[in-house]
mmCIF file of C-alpha atoms in Angstrom:
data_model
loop_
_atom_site.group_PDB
_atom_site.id
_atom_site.type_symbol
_atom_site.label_atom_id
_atom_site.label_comp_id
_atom_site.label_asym_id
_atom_site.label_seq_id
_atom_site.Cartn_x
_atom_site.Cartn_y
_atom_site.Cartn_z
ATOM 1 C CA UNK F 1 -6.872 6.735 -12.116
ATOM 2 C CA UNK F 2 -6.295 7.699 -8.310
ATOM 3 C CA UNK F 3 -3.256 8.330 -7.432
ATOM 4 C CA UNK F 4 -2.007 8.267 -3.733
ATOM 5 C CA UNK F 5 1.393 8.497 -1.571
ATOM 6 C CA UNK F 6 3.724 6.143 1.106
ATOM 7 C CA UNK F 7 4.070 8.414 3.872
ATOM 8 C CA UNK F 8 8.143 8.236 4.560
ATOM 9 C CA UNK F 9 7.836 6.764 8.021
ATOM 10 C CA UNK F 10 11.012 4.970 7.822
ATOM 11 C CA UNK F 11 13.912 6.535 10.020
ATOM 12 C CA UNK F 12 16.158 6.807 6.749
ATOM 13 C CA UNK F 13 13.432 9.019 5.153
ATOM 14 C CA UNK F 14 13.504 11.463 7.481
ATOM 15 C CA UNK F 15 17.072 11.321 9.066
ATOM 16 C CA UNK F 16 19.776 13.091 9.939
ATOM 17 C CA UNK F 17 18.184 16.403 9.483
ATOM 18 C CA UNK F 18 14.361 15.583 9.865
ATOM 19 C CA UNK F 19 12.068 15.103 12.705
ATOM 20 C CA UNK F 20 9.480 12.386 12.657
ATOM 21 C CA UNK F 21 6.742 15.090 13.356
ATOM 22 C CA UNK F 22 7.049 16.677 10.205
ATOM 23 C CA UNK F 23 4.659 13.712 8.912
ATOM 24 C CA UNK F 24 1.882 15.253 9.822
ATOM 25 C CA UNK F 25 2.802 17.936 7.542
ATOM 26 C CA UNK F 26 3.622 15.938 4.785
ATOM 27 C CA UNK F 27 0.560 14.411 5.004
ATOM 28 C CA UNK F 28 -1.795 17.881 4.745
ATOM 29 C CA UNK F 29 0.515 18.740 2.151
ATOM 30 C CA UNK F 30 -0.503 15.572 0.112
ATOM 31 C CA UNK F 31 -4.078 16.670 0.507
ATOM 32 C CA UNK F 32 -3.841 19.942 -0.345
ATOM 33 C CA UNK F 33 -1.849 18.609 -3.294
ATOM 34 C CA UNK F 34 -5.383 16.743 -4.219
ATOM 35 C CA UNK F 35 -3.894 13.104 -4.261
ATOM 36 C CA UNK F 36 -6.487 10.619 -3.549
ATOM 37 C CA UNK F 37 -4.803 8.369 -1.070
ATOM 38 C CA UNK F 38 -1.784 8.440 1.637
ATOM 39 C CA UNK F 39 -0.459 4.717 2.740
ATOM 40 C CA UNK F 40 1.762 3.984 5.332
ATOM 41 C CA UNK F 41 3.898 1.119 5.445
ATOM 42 C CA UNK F 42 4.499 -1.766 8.242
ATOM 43 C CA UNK F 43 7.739 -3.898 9.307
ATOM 44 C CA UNK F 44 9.921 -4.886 12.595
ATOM 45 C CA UNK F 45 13.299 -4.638 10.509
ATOM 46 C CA UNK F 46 13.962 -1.168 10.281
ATOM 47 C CA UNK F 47 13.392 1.573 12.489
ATOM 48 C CA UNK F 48 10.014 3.360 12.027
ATOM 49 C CA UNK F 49 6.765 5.292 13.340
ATOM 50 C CA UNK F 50 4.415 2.189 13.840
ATOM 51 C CA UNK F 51 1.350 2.444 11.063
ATOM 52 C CA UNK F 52 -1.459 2.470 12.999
ATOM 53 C CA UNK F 53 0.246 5.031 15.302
ATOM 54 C CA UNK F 54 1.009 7.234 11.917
ATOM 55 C CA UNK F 55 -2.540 6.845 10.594
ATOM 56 C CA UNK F 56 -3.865 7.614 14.393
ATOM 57 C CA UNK F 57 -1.853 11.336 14.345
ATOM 58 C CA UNK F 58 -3.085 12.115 10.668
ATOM 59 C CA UNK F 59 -6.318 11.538 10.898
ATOM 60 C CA UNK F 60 -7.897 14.510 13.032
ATOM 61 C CA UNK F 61 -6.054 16.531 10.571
ATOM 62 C CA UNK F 62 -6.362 15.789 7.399
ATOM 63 C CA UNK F 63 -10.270 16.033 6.041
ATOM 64 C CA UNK F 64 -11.089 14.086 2.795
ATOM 65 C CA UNK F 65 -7.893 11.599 1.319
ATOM 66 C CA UNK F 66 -7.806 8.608 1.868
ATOM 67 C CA UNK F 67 -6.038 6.384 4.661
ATOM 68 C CA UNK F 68 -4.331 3.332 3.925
ATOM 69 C CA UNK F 69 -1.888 0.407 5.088
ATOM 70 C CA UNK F 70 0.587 -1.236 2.430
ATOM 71 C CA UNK F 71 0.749 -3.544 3.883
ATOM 72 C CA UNK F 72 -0.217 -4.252 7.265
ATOM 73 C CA UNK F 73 1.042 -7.928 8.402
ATOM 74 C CA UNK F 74 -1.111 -8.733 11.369
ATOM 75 C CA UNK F 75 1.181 -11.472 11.868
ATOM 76 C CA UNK F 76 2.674 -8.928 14.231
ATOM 77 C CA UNK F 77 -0.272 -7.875 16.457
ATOM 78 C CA UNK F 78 -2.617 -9.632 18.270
ATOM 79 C CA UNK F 79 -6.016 -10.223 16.568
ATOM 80 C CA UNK F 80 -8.503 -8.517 19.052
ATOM 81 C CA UNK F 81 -6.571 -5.545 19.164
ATOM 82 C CA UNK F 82 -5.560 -5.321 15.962
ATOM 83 C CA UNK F 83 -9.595 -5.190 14.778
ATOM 84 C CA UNK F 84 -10.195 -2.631 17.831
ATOM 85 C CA UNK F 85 -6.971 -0.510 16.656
ATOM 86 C CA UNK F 86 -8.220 -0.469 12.965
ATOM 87 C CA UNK F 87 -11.598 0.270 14.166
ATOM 88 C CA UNK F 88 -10.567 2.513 16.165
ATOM 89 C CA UNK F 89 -8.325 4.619 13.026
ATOM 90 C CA UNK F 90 -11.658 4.376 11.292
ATOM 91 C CA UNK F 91 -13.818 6.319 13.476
ATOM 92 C CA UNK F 92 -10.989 8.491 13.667
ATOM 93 C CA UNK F 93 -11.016 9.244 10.182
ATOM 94 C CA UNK F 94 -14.419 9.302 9.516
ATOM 95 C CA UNK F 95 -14.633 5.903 7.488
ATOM 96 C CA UNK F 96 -11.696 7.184 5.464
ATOM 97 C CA UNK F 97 -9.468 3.652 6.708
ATOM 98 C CA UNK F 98 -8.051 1.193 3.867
ATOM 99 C CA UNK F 99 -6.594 -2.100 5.141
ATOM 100 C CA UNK F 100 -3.987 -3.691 2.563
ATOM 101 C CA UNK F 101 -2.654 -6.762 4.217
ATOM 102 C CA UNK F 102 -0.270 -8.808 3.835
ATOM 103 C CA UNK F 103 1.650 -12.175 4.810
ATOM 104 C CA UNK F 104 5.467 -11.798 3.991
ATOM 105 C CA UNK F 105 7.302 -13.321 1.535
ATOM 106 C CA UNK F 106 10.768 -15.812 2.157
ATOM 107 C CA UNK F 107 13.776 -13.985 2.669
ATOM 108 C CA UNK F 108 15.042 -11.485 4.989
ATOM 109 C CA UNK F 109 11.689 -9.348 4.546
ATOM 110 C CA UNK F 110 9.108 -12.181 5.250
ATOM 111 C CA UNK F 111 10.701 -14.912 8.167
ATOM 112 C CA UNK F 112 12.433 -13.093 10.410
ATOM 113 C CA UNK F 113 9.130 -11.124 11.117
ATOM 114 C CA UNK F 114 7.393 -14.395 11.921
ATOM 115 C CA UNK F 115 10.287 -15.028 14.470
ATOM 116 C CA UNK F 116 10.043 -12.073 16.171
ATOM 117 C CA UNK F 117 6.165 -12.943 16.375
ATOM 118 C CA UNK F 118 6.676 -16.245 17.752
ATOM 119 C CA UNK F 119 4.004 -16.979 15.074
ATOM 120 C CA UNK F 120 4.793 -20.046 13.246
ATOM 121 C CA UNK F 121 6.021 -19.579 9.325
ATOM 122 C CA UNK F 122 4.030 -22.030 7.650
ATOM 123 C CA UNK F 123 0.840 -22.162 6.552
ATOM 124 C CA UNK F 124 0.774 -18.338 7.286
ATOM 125 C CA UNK F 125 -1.734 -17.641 4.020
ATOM 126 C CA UNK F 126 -4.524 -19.738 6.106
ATOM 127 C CA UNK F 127 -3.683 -17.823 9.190
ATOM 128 C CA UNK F 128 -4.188 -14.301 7.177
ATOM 129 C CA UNK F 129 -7.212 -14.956 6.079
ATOM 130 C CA UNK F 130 -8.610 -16.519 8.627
ATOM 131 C CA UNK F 131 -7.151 -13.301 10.910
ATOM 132 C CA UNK F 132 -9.055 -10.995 8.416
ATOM 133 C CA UNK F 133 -12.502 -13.133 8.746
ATOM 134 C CA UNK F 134 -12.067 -12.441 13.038
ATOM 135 C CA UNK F 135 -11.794 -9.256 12.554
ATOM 136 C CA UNK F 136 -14.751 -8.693 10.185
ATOM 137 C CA UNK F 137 -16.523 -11.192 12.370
ATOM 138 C CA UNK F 138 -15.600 -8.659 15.424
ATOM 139 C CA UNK F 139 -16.648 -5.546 13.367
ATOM 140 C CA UNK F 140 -20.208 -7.414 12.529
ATOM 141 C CA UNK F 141 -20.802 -7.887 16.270
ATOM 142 C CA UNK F 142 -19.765 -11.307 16.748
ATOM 143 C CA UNK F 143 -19.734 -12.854 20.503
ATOM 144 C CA UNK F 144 -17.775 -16.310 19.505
ATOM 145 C CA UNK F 145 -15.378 -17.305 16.421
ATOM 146 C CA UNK F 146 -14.124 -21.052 15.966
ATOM 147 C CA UNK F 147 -11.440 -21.323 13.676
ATOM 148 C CA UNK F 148 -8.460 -23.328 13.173
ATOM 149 C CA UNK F 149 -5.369 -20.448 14.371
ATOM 150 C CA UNK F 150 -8.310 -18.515 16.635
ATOM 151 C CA UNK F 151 -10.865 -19.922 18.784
ATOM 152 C CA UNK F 152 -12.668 -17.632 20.811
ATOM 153 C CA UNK F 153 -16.007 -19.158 22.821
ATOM 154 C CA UNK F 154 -16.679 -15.939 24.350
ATOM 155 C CA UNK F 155 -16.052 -12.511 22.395
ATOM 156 C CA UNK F 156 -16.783 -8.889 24.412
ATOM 157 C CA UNK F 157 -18.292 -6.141 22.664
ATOM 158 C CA UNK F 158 -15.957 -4.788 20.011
ATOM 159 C CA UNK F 159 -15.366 -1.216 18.941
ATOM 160 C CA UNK F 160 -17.345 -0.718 15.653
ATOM 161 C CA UNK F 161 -15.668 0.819 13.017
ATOM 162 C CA UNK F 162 -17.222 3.904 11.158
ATOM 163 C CA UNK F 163 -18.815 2.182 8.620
ATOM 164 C CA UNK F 164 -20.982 -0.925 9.531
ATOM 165 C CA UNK F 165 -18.986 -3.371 7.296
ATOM 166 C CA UNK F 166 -15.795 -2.240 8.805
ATOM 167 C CA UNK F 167 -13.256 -0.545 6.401
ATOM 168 C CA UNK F 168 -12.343 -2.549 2.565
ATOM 169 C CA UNK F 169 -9.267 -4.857 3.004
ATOM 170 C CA UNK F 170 -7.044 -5.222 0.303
ATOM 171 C CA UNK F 171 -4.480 -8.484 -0.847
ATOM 172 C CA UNK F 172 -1.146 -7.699 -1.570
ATOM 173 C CA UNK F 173 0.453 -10.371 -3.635
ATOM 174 C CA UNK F 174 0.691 -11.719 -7.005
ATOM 175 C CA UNK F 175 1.055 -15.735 -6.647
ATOM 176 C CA UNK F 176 -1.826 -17.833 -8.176
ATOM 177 C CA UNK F 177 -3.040 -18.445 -4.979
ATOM 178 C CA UNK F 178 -2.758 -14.983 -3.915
ATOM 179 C CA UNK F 179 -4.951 -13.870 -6.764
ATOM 180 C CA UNK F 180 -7.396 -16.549 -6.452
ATOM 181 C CA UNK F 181 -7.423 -15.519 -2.628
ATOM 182 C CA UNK F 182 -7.907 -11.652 -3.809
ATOM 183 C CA UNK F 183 -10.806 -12.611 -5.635
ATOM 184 C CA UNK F 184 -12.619 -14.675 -3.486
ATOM 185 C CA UNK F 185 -12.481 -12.853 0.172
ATOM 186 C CA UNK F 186 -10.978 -9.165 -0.418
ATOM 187 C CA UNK F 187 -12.206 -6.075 -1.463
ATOM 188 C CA UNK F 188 -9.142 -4.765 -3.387
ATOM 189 C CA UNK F 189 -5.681 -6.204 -4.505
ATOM 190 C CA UNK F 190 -2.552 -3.924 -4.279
ATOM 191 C CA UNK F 191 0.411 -5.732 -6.284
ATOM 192 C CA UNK F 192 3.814 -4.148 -7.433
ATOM 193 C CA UNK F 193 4.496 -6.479 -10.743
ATOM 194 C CA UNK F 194 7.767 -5.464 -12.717
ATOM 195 C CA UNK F 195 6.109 -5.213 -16.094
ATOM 196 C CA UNK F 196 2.430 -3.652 -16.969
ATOM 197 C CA UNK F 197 1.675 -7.140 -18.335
ATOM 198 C CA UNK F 198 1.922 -8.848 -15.474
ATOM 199 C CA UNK F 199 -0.477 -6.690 -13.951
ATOM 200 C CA UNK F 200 -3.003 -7.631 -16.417
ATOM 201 C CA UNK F 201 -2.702 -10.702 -16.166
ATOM 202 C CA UNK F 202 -2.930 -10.791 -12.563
ATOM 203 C CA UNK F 203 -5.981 -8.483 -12.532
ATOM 204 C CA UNK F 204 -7.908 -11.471 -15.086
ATOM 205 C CA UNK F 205 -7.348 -14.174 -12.177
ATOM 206 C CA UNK F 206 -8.313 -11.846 -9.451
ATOM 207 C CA UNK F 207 -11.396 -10.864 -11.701
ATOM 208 C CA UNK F 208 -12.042 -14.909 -12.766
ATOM 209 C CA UNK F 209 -12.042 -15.600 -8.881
ATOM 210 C CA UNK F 210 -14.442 -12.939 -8.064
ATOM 211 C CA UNK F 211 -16.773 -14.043 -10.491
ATOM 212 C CA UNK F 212 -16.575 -18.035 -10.009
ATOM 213 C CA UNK F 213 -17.130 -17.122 -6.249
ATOM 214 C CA UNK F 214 -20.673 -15.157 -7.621
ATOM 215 C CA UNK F 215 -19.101 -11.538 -6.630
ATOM 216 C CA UNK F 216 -19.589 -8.892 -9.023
ATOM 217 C CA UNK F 217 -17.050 -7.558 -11.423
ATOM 218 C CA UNK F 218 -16.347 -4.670 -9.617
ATOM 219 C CA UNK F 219 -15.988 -6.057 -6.148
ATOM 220 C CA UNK F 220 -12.473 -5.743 -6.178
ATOM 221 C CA UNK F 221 -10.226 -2.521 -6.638
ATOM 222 C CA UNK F 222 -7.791 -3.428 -8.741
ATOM 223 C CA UNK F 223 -4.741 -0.997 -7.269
ATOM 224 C CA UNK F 224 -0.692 -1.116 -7.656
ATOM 225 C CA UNK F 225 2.108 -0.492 -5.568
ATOM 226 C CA UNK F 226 5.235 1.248 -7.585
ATOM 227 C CA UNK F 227 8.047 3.187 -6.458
ATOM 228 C CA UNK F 228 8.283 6.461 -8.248
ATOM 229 C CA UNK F 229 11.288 9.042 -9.177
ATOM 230 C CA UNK F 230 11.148 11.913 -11.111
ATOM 231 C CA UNK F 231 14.001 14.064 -12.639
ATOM 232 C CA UNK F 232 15.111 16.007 -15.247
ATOM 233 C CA UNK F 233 17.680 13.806 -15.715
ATOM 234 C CA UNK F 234 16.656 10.353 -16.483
ATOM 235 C CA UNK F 235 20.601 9.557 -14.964
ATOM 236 C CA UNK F 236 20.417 11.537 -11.884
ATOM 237 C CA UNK F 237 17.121 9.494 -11.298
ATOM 238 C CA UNK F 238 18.416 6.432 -11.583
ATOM 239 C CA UNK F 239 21.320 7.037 -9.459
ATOM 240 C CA UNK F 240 19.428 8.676 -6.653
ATOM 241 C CA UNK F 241 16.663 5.766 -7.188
ATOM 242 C CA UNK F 242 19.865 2.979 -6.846
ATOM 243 C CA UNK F 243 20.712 5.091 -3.735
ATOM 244 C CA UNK F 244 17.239 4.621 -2.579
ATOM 245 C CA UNK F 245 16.774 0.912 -2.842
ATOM 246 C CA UNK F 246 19.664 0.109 -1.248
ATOM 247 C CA UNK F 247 18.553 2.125 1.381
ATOM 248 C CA UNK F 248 15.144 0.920 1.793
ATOM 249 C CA UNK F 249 15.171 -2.108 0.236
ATOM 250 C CA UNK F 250 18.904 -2.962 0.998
ATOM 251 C CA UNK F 251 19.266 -4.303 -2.579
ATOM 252 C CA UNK F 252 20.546 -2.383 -5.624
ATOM 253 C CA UNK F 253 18.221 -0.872 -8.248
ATOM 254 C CA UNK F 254 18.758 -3.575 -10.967
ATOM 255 C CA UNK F 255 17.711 -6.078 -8.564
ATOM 256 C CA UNK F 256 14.719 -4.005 -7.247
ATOM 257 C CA UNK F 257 13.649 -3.725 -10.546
ATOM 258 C CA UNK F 258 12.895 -7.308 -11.550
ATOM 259 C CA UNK F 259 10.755 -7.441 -8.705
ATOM 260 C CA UNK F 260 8.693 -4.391 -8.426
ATOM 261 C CA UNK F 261 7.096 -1.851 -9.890
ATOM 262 C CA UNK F 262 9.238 1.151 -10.814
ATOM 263 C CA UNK F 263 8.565 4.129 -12.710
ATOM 264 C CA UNK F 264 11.461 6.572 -13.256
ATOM 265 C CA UNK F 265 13.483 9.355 -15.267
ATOM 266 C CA UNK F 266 11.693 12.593 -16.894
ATOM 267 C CA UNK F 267 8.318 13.612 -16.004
ATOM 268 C CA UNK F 268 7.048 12.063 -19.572
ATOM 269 C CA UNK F 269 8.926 8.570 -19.219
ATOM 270 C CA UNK F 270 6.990 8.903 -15.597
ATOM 271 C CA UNK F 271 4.013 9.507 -17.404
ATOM 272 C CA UNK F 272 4.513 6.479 -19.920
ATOM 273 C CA UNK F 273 5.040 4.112 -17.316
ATOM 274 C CA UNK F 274 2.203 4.830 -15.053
ATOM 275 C CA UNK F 275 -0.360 5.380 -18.337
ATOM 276 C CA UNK F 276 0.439 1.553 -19.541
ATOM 277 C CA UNK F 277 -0.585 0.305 -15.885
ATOM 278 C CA UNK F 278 -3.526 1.896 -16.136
ATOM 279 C CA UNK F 279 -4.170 0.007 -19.357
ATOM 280 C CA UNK F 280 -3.516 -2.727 -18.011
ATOM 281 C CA UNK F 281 -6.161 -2.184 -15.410
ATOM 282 C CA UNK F 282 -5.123 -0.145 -12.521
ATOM 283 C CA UNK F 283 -7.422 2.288 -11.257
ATOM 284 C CA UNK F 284 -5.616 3.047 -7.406
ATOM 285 C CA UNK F 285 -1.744 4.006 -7.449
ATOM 286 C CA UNK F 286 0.163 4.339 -4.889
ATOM 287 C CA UNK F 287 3.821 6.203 -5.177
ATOM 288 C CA UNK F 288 6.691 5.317 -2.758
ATOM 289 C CA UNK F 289 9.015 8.494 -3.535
ATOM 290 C CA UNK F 290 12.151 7.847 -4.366
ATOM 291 C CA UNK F 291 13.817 10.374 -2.114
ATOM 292 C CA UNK F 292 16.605 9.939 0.388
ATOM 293 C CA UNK F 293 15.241 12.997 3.006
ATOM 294 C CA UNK F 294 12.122 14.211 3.984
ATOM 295 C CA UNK F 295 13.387 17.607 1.761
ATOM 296 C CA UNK F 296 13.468 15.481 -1.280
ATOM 297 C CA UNK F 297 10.475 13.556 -0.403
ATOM 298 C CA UNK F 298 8.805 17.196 -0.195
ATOM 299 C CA UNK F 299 10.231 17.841 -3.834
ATOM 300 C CA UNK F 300 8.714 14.450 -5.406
ATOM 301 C CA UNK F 301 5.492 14.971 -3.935
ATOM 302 C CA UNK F 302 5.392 18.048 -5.539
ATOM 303 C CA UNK F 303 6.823 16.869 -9.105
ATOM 304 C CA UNK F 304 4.023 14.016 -8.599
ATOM 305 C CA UNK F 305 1.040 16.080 -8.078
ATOM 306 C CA UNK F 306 1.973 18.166 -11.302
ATOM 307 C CA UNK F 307 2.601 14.974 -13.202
ATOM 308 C CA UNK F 308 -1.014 13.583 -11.714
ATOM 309 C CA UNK F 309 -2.915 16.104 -13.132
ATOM 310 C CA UNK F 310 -5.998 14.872 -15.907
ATOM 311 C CA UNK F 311 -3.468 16.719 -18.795
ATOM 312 C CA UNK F 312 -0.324 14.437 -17.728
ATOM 313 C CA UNK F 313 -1.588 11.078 -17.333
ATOM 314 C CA UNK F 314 -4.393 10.966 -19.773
ATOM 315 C CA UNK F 315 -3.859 10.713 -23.548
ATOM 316 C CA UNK F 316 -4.435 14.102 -25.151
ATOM 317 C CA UNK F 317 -7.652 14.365 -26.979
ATOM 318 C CA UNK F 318 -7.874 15.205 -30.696
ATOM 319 C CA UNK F 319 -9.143 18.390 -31.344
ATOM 320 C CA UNK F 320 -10.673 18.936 -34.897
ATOM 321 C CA UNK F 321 -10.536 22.183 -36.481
ATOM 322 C CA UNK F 322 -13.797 23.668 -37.450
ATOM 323 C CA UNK F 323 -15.701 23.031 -40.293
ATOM 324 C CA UNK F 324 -13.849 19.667 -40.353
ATOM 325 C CA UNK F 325 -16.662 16.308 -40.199
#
């Protein structure tokens, strides 16, 4: 299983005492630290560095992980640019670009966003996916698109992205229709289900979709979101990771918990948590650390690369003693 990293772009992650620009170290660290994968995250509600804008900077310096959005919500840019921006982080990278997308959710996370888009609320599923088919359209060299949010009888040449196909774009979202979505149009799926059974069970619609659509099996990569804290103390990490989602998420850890992903305490309950998603089907994760600095963030990252090594996460393998059949 791959395991990658949120980059902590919010202002809280990095205030009082930190300075924005020590991202870009954070994120050679992570690749030195041989994860697989470093995600930034998108929103208009709290302060932040802008994604694209994050993913721009780390590029020319980082070599070989992976770059990724979780999730992007194009809701808040303007089509055209948005494909020329991501096509833009592409070639910067070297083909290295992951799109997860997203469209919001109700509440205080998902609405307001629209709002301050001017983009209408409903039916803004349709509008995703149609948003994700312009830009692929752009990326393919398209010179018109008629569709039911865009129309566009006249298209100019469009930066092309690194790789001819443009970069994979992943679904986040776990609804029926989000996984039937998943499996029909996008290349990868990056949920954050409470309970290692729900992921399974999402992961068998995505893959029943894909397959009724005539894609093969392995079209999409089946990856999870999960917020991650690891401690000694199973108590301290639950306090610090109750700190943290009130921070972040503005909620309190209880209620975080029956709607994400979390995996916290010792490095072995850590361990347990992360090796039943995989069973379940994961094969991409990425970590939001559970840290209320940038210095702690610096100290998970570190307590997550030792707990990501083959020994930590994989079941240890029986060893006969010789002469034994």
């Amino acid at each position: 299983m791959d395991i990658g990293v949120f980059l902590p772009t919010g202002r809280q992650q990095w205030q009082p005492a930190g300075d924005p620009r020590e991202l870009i170290g954070f994120a050679r660290r992570a690749e030195e630290s041989g994860f697989a994968s470093l995600f930034v995250n998108d929103s208009l509600l709290t302060p932040r560095i802008e994604p694209l804008t994050m993913l721009a900077a780390v590029a020319p310096v980082t070599e070989h992980i992976r770059l990724g959005t979780g999730a992007l919500l194009p809701v808040l840019r303007r089509p055209v640019q948005a494909a020329q921006a991501l096509a833009s982080v592409d070639l910067l990278s070297g083909g290295r670009l992951t799109v997860a997308v997203g469209a919001g959710f109700p509440g205080r996370f998902g609405q307001p966003l629209h709002e301050l888009s001017q983009v209408p609320w409903e039916r803004r599923f349709a509008r995703l996916d149609e948003t994700v088919a312009l830009w692929r359209a752009l990326w393919a060299g398209a010179t018109e698109f008629c569709g039911e949010f865009h129309s566009f009888p006249e298209l100019p040449p469009a930066t092309v992205p690194f790789r001819p196909s443009g970069p994979p774009i992943w679904l986040g979202g776990a609804t029926p229709a989000a996984l039937a979505r998943t499996g029909r149009h996008y290349d990868g799926w990056l949920p954050y289900p409470p309970e290692p059974a729900d992921y399974a069970t999402g992961l068998a619609a995505v893959r029943k979709a894909a397959d009724e659509a005539g894609r093969a099996p392995d079209a999409v990569t089946p990856a999870l979101f999960v917020n991650v804290r690891i401690d000694p103390d199973p108590e301290a990490a639950r306090r610090t990771m109750d700190a943290y989602a009130r921070s972040n998420y503005g909620m309190p850890l209880e209620e975080l918990r029956r709607i994400q992903a979390i995996a916290m305490g010792t490095p072995e309950q850590v361990a347990a948590t992360l090796r039943r998603y995989r069973e379940a089907g994961a094969e991409h994760l990425v970590a939001r650390l559970g840290a209320l600095d940038l210095a702690g963030q610096y100290e998970q990252l570190e307590r997550l690369a030792a707990l990501a090594r083959p020994a930590a996460v994989t079941p240890p393998v029986a060893i006969k003693p010789p002469g034994s059949p």
